[in-house]
XYZ file of C-alpha atoms in Angstrom:
514
model
C 17.464 29.990 -32.355
C 15.684 27.267 -33.912
C 12.598 25.794 -32.386
C 12.862 22.224 -31.139
C 10.893 19.601 -32.804
C 7.663 18.658 -31.266
C 5.791 15.340 -31.185
C 2.171 15.525 -31.086
C -0.624 13.150 -30.134
C -3.968 13.411 -32.030
C -6.361 15.397 -30.004
C -8.886 12.632 -29.274
C -9.893 13.827 -25.935
C -9.329 16.762 -23.445
C -7.047 14.303 -21.706
C -4.390 14.043 -24.615
C -0.903 14.300 -23.310
C 1.262 16.711 -25.162
C 5.116 16.249 -24.979
C 7.685 18.685 -26.106
C 10.593 16.550 -26.893
C 14.187 17.446 -26.011
C 16.773 17.056 -28.811
C 19.258 14.423 -28.028
C 22.196 16.980 -28.004
C 20.620 18.936 -25.168
C 19.428 16.063 -23.088
C 22.600 15.999 -20.903
C 22.558 19.534 -20.552
C 18.976 19.660 -19.438
C 19.780 16.785 -16.897
C 22.604 18.853 -15.562
C 20.471 21.869 -15.370
C 17.972 19.943 -13.379
C 20.819 18.699 -10.858
C 22.273 22.301 -10.497
C 18.744 23.752 -9.691
C 18.019 21.028 -7.112
C 18.271 21.574 -3.604
C 21.758 20.090 -2.502
C 19.857 19.166 0.798
C 16.972 17.710 -0.852
C 17.643 14.111 0.798
C 17.654 15.574 4.244
C 14.567 17.385 3.205
C 13.064 14.062 2.215
C 13.919 12.680 5.845
C 12.229 15.601 7.269
C 8.956 15.333 5.002
C 9.020 11.538 5.668
C 9.055 11.970 9.488
C 6.151 14.461 9.175
C 4.248 12.166 6.765
C 4.597 9.307 9.195
C 3.380 11.401 11.905
C 0.190 12.255 10.114
C -0.402 8.848 8.856
C 0.322 6.795 11.916
C -1.940 9.162 14.054
C -4.911 7.895 11.945
C -4.476 4.470 13.387
C -2.250 4.745 16.513
C -5.305 5.681 18.630
C -6.917 2.374 17.404
C -4.749 0.418 19.738
C -5.577 2.934 22.535
C -9.184 2.905 21.997
C -10.420 0.074 24.318
C -8.488 1.819 27.303
C -9.400 5.385 26.400
C -13.157 4.174 26.126
C -12.969 2.770 29.660
C -11.147 5.765 31.047
C -13.486 8.468 29.651
C -16.575 6.474 29.608
C -17.228 6.688 25.940
C -19.968 4.892 23.992
C -19.308 2.878 20.897
C -20.465 5.465 18.708
C -18.037 8.037 20.363
C -15.253 5.634 19.950
C -15.918 5.515 16.248
C -15.907 9.209 16.025
C -12.621 9.398 17.701
C -11.267 7.797 14.498
C -13.596 9.235 11.818
C -13.402 12.888 13.158
C -9.732 13.086 12.778
C -9.882 11.819 9.096
C -12.999 13.983 8.423
C -11.639 17.312 9.462
C -8.281 16.539 7.892
C -9.779 15.456 4.521
C -12.509 18.356 4.480
C -9.896 21.061 5.049
C -7.164 19.531 2.770
C -7.858 21.597 -0.393
C -7.805 24.957 1.618
C -4.482 23.925 3.321
C -3.062 23.073 0.106
C -3.831 26.572 -1.351
C -2.619 28.093 1.792
C 0.693 26.236 1.470
C 0.979 27.411 -2.214
C 0.273 31.097 -1.461
C 1.493 31.691 2.139
C 4.846 29.567 1.678
C 5.183 26.026 1.793
C 8.167 26.112 4.436
C 6.045 28.307 6.738
C 2.864 26.212 6.371
C 5.083 23.126 7.186
C 6.405 24.717 10.354
C 3.088 25.943 11.718
C 1.162 22.820 10.743
C 3.636 20.659 12.611
C 3.547 22.972 15.637
C -0.100 23.032 15.885
C -0.227 19.477 15.354
C 1.939 19.130 18.408
C -0.246 21.259 20.532
C -3.473 19.508 19.471
C -1.899 16.082 20.575
C -0.775 17.511 23.852
C -4.440 18.586 24.490
C -5.641 15.400 23.363
C -3.239 13.376 25.679
C -4.672 15.709 28.713
C -8.157 15.187 27.747
C -10.436 14.285 30.813
C -13.698 13.770 29.012
C -14.855 12.496 25.736
C -15.681 16.022 24.248
C -12.189 17.206 24.953
C -10.623 14.287 23.352
C -12.799 14.704 20.312
C -12.060 18.355 20.089
C -8.443 17.625 20.165
C -8.771 14.974 17.506
C -10.587 17.640 15.306
C -7.903 20.015 16.013
C -5.396 17.669 15.007
C -7.145 17.035 11.520
C -7.134 20.843 11.124
C -3.545 21.443 11.523
C -2.531 18.058 9.578
C -4.651 19.600 6.887
C -2.129 22.401 6.620
C 0.931 20.106 7.312
C 0.336 17.208 4.856
C -0.171 19.164 1.588
C 2.804 21.466 2.478
C 5.059 18.263 2.999
C 4.066 16.686 -0.313
C 4.531 19.968 -2.135
C 7.905 20.505 -0.931
C 9.009 17.098 -2.146
C 7.280 17.868 -5.456
C 9.145 21.101 -5.803
C 12.591 19.697 -4.807
C 12.362 16.668 -6.797
C 11.308 17.917 -10.052
C 12.125 15.021 -12.313
C 14.537 12.112 -12.858
C 14.953 8.699 -10.981
C 15.591 10.801 -7.825
C 11.997 11.677 -7.902
C 10.756 8.070 -8.319
C 13.075 7.112 -5.192
C 11.499 10.136 -3.189
C 7.891 9.249 -3.989
C 8.526 5.602 -3.411
C 9.609 6.487 0.119
C 6.789 8.759 0.703
C 4.547 6.097 -0.720
C 5.824 3.316 1.599
C 5.236 5.552 4.424
C 1.587 6.237 3.324
C 0.858 2.514 2.990
C 3.012 1.289 6.061
C 2.470 4.277 8.348
C -0.906 3.248 9.282
C 0.322 -0.301 10.568
C 3.466 1.552 12.140
C 0.690 3.468 14.149
C -0.824 0.082 15.505
C 2.749 -1.192 16.716
C 3.907 2.048 18.262
C 0.423 2.415 19.807
C 0.688 -1.028 21.403
C 3.997 -0.296 22.900
C 2.899 3.028 24.279
C -0.417 1.775 25.578
C 1.026 -1.161 27.276
C 4.204 0.401 28.731
C 3.066 3.967 29.458
C -0.593 4.920 28.824
C -2.955 5.469 26.079
C -2.397 9.109 26.503
C 1.267 8.673 25.159
C -0.353 7.673 21.899
C -1.135 11.494 21.575
C 1.939 12.889 23.519
C 4.328 11.030 21.482
C 3.756 13.636 18.674
C 5.183 16.432 20.514
C 8.908 15.411 20.676
C 8.694 14.187 16.972
C 7.401 17.724 15.844
C 10.267 19.286 17.943
C 12.668 17.363 15.970
C 11.214 17.922 12.679
C 10.863 21.728 13.213
C 14.440 22.140 14.391
C 15.798 20.305 11.336
C 13.371 21.958 9.020
C 14.487 25.523 9.788
C 18.009 25.260 8.298
C 17.300 22.859 5.474
C 14.128 23.539 3.837
C 13.948 26.475 1.394
C 10.828 28.529 1.174
C 8.799 28.331 -2.014
C 5.375 29.894 -2.881
C 3.296 30.189 -5.891
C 3.449 33.432 -8.001
C 0.639 35.063 -10.092
C -2.962 34.892 -8.723
C -2.925 34.209 -4.983
C -6.441 35.115 -4.081
C -8.456 32.561 -2.031
C -11.490 30.867 -3.242
C -13.707 31.231 -0.149
C -16.887 29.884 -1.639
C -15.052 26.789 -2.909
C -13.826 26.122 0.535
C -16.886 26.508 2.275
C -18.773 24.161 -0.255
C -16.159 21.358 -0.340
C -15.854 21.482 3.485
C -19.519 21.022 4.227
C -19.804 18.629 1.205
C -17.455 16.317 2.431
C -18.351 16.720 5.985
C -21.819 15.962 5.112
C -21.170 12.845 3.182
C -18.895 11.444 6.104
C -21.535 12.339 8.755
C -24.180 10.644 6.925
C -22.296 7.419 6.523
C -21.512 7.436 10.084
C -25.001 7.602 11.010
C -25.838 4.647 8.648
C -25.184 2.314 11.755
C -28.398 3.502 13.131
C -30.266 2.456 9.945
C -29.987 3.588 6.353
C -33.516 5.070 6.652
C -32.785 7.394 9.631
C -33.029 11.059 8.889
C -29.324 12.041 9.312
C -28.561 9.415 6.379
C -31.499 10.580 4.171
C -30.703 14.168 4.643
C -26.800 14.505 4.841
C -25.994 12.039 1.962
C -27.920 13.841 -0.618
C -26.838 17.196 0.791
C -23.152 16.314 0.629
C -23.611 15.312 -3.014
C -25.284 18.484 -3.772
C -22.707 20.719 -2.125
C -19.910 18.861 -4.163
C -21.464 19.427 -7.299
C -22.007 23.094 -6.449
C -18.465 22.942 -5.589
C -17.270 21.780 -9.160
C -19.826 24.237 -10.685
C -18.103 27.147 -8.580
C -14.583 26.093 -9.416
C -15.174 25.872 -13.220
C -16.076 29.489 -13.102
C -13.663 30.866 -10.758
C -10.539 32.801 -11.906
C -8.864 31.742 -8.651
C -10.153 28.161 -7.866
C -9.382 26.246 -4.635
C -9.026 23.173 -6.944
C -8.343 24.017 -10.498
C -10.183 21.401 -12.304
C -7.360 20.951 -14.848
C -5.754 18.904 -11.985
C -8.396 16.296 -11.820
C -10.162 16.155 -15.312
C -6.933 14.487 -16.914
C -7.785 10.984 -17.013
C -4.361 9.855 -15.757
C -4.284 11.974 -12.609
C -8.252 11.290 -12.158
C -7.563 7.578 -12.128
C -4.971 8.075 -9.479
C -7.213 10.145 -7.289
C -9.930 7.366 -7.439
C -7.293 4.730 -6.659
C -6.376 6.854 -3.740
C -9.845 6.989 -2.440
C -10.737 3.407 -2.727
C -7.433 2.220 -1.240
C -7.708 4.530 1.601
C -11.200 3.306 2.343
C -10.174 -0.351 2.401
C -6.917 0.338 4.402
C -7.992 2.507 7.235
C -11.446 0.939 7.485
C -10.095 -2.578 7.331
C -7.302 -2.004 9.981
C -9.691 -0.764 12.487
C -11.620 -4.032 12.588
C -8.416 -6.063 12.597
C -7.293 -4.309 15.706
C -10.672 -4.839 17.437
C -10.541 -8.521 16.611
C -6.966 -8.855 17.985
C -7.896 -7.333 21.160
C -11.503 -8.142 21.901
C -11.940 -11.734 20.470
C -8.357 -13.104 20.749
C -7.625 -11.053 23.974
C -4.055 -9.755 22.648
C -2.457 -6.938 24.703
C -2.006 -3.790 22.923
C 1.560 -4.469 22.088
C 0.624 -8.075 20.906
C -1.989 -6.351 18.545
C 0.566 -4.085 17.344
C 3.254 -6.621 16.447
C 0.510 -8.857 14.822
C 0.260 -6.279 12.140
C 4.047 -6.113 11.771
C 4.146 -8.420 8.741
C 2.026 -6.066 6.618
C 4.236 -3.123 7.354
C 7.442 -5.080 6.806
C 5.985 -6.201 3.504
C 5.146 -2.900 2.339
C 8.626 -1.516 3.337
C 10.293 -4.402 1.542
C 8.056 -3.945 -1.663
C 8.535 -0.415 -1.701
C 12.286 -0.695 -2.112
C 12.363 -3.557 -4.714
C 9.507 -1.813 -6.849
C 11.363 1.640 -6.892
C 14.215 0.066 -8.635
C 12.080 -1.097 -11.586
C 9.415 1.453 -11.914
C 11.115 3.623 -14.302
C 11.557 0.742 -16.708
C 8.176 -0.961 -16.165
C 5.946 1.736 -15.544
C 3.046 2.277 -13.259
C 0.290 0.636 -15.050
C 0.944 -2.982 -14.069
C 1.669 -2.471 -10.475
C -1.285 -0.211 -10.065
C -3.684 -2.745 -11.624
C -2.202 -5.821 -9.942
C -1.802 -4.246 -6.572
C -5.450 -4.037 -5.871
C -6.229 -7.583 -6.915
C -3.543 -8.842 -4.483
C -4.755 -6.607 -1.785
C -8.213 -7.691 -2.171
C -7.065 -11.389 -2.051
C -5.369 -10.541 1.365
C -8.740 -9.187 2.760
C -10.651 -12.096 1.306
C -8.231 -14.062 3.305
C -9.170 -12.246 6.428
C -12.717 -13.147 5.995
C -11.875 -16.581 7.319
C -11.059 -15.605 10.955
C -12.792 -17.503 13.585
C -13.505 -17.015 17.385
C -10.666 -19.541 18.203
C -8.152 -17.435 16.153
C -5.487 -19.302 14.388
C -3.174 -16.567 13.568
C -0.396 -18.348 11.458
C -3.062 -19.699 9.142
C -6.089 -17.185 9.256
C -4.452 -13.771 9.616
C -0.727 -13.870 8.592
C -1.247 -14.784 4.940
C -3.817 -12.358 4.539
C -1.515 -9.663 6.020
C 1.335 -10.319 3.723
C -1.012 -10.360 0.660
C -2.227 -7.035 1.839
C 1.108 -5.668 2.281
C 2.259 -6.613 -1.320
C -0.780 -5.306 -2.775
C -0.528 -1.964 -0.964
C 3.090 -1.619 -1.813
C 2.182 -1.970 -5.444
C -0.506 0.698 -5.153
C 1.108 3.296 -2.901
C 4.707 3.491 -4.242
C 3.671 4.946 -7.649
C 0.484 6.575 -6.510
C 1.746 10.061 -5.704
C 4.302 10.248 -8.480
C 1.428 9.664 -11.054
C -1.028 11.788 -9.219
C 1.415 14.747 -9.353
C 2.643 14.114 -12.820
C 2.732 17.246 -15.091
C 1.748 19.630 -12.019
C 2.863 23.216 -12.418
C 4.799 24.635 -9.409
C 2.077 27.062 -8.809
C -0.576 24.236 -8.394
C 1.856 21.910 -6.250
C 0.035 22.465 -2.961
C -3.463 22.260 -4.332
C -2.507 18.890 -6.414
C -0.839 17.584 -3.214
C -3.895 18.160 -1.196
C -6.239 16.613 -3.650
C -4.502 13.324 -3.598
C -4.116 13.353 0.153
C -7.594 14.465 0.452
C -8.865 11.316 -1.488
C -6.977 8.990 0.787
C -8.148 10.455 4.192
C -11.829 11.021 3.049
C -11.656 7.510 1.838
C -10.496 6.280 5.023
C -13.147 8.260 6.841
C -15.942 7.132 4.575
C -14.661 3.507 4.758
C -14.438 3.492 8.546
C -18.174 4.853 8.934
C -19.204 2.437 6.019
C -17.969 -0.565 7.537
C -19.033 0.251 11.044
C -22.445 0.353 9.582
C -22.127 -2.995 7.837
C -20.389 -4.353 10.982
C -23.314 -3.351 13.015
C -25.983 -4.953 10.680
C -23.904 -8.141 10.508
C -23.914 -8.453 14.337
C -27.494 -7.708 14.752
C -28.312 -10.350 12.027
C -26.106 -12.983 13.669
C -27.818 -12.685 17.117
C -31.310 -13.096 15.903
C -32.823 -16.161 17.522
C -29.662 -17.119 19.456
C -29.683 -17.453 23.179
C -27.672 -14.607 24.880
C -24.135 -16.034 25.868
C -20.561 -15.081 25.573
C -19.905 -17.664 22.782
C -22.895 -16.015 20.829
C -21.412 -12.627 21.439
C -17.959 -13.449 20.160
C -19.485 -15.341 17.270
C -21.615 -12.095 16.244
C -18.337 -9.983 16.451
C -16.414 -12.162 14.214
C -19.389 -12.050 11.738
C -19.270 -8.308 11.787
C -15.500 -8.261 11.147
C -15.755 -10.895 8.250
C -18.410 -8.571 6.621
C -16.177 -5.533 7.109
C -13.246 -7.312 5.487
C -15.413 -8.623 2.595
C -16.653 -5.223 1.572
C -13.085 -3.757 2.043
C -12.050 -6.543 -0.502
C -14.666 -5.479 -2.837
C -13.807 -1.713 -2.662
C -10.148 -2.188 -3.039
C -10.666 -4.609 -6.050
C -12.519 -1.905 -7.698
C -9.246 0.274 -7.938
C -8.061 -2.395 -10.559
C -9.809 -1.637 -13.749
C -9.767 2.065 -12.923
C -5.832 1.639 -12.860
C -5.745 -0.429 -15.972
C -7.951 1.665 -18.098
C -7.160 5.196 -16.928
C -3.588 5.156 -15.426
C -1.529 4.964 -18.417
C 1.058 7.811 -18.216
C 3.920 8.227 -20.625
C 7.549 7.327 -19.148
C 8.538 10.828 -19.504
C 5.819 11.994 -17.395
C 7.148 9.469 -14.708
C 10.717 10.891 -14.904
C 10.063 14.278 -15.780
C 13.405 14.796 -17.211
C 14.084 15.652 -20.838
C 10.493 16.484 -21.573
C 8.079 19.301 -21.052
C 4.744 17.722 -20.110
C 1.314 19.358 -20.574
C -1.463 17.492 -19.131
C -5.088 18.082 -19.718
């Protein structure tokens, strides 16, 4: 049998993309083979995975709407209120890489079901919390099971949609949920808080989990990695404590950048992550194979996920507080006020997915951060009086357009060329970047918000007007820095995220990355 011709790219760097071309005569056969191997129920699987992803993403923000009522009911301090949001993202992000490897080795279907069930139990415990520590413990437990559920979900999608335009459509749906799910959480949280109780923002996950598990059992096929399936315990410990130290350090920055937790935890986190990379480079069974992240295309996608996650989750928290505290919106009004951004993301995802195979991902992933930054800059014009139609709505629409252009192609790029053995690890890496970005963004913006509020109040006579003015000044500062952070993703995408069209489609070529 003759060897198919190869097209090679000069080895200019370790990031060279090598393609094994499929002869034209066999292209149709390869496509047919791909279809035959695909799960005939893969579109039902997509619906199940989308439901699970929506549950995980919206839970990062659904409690934002309930926070004011929960704070009063449980007697939480402002610092504890921030940790209700941060702790979920922290535990989730810190354990995602381990969760991804468990999904690969233990079985992705099994991990999906256990993760969904555990997430539901943790949500029920949080809904029944009678004290601050009980709620915080439940949020941490939610993050733990989400760290198993999320990479298993994305790995199932990667394995069942190995290539072709179906893959683009599937990842477009997933990306739209990743971007719009946070805003859906604000709307759902508003409805539940106003017509039921803030506790139902947690209880709601239980019936969703029951439906997802019941549907998953007959539809999802089990899949797992073969070969070396030993766990990298040192790597798991180092990355969990490293990321945890970073987020804790940023969270304590609201008490002053010179405080001892900041001075100790931030450098400690960087040292632990450096040790993690060192350990991974020498391990024959790494938690995160460095081949996944050293490729410049995937590396650019991971950095984009980090920055966009920080801007989105950090910015939405302060928009919610502005609606409820300054403008006096009810929880449901606050959620509905965020609806234009969600609708824009969903519409944008549908439109973009039709053209992505022809246009590629570089243009939308470069323009998206610029448009998103413009939306956040528009939100810096908010006032105490609050003209929603002029001061808020245009910013939300711009932000929605920008996020759609980022999140629709993001997962597809981040997982291009990944072998099935590493599907869970790679899925965990991109999700971890988004969640840790959101956690760090929330903590960092809180510190900047606190500094802006304190600066505004210097020399002013205490009054309600002065207090509201200080709050708005803090929100403006948070939006400004969120805009700067998301804008930084534009040059990263332009110079690094340049995959070949074959990588995006995955059909008709065998792709070897990095």
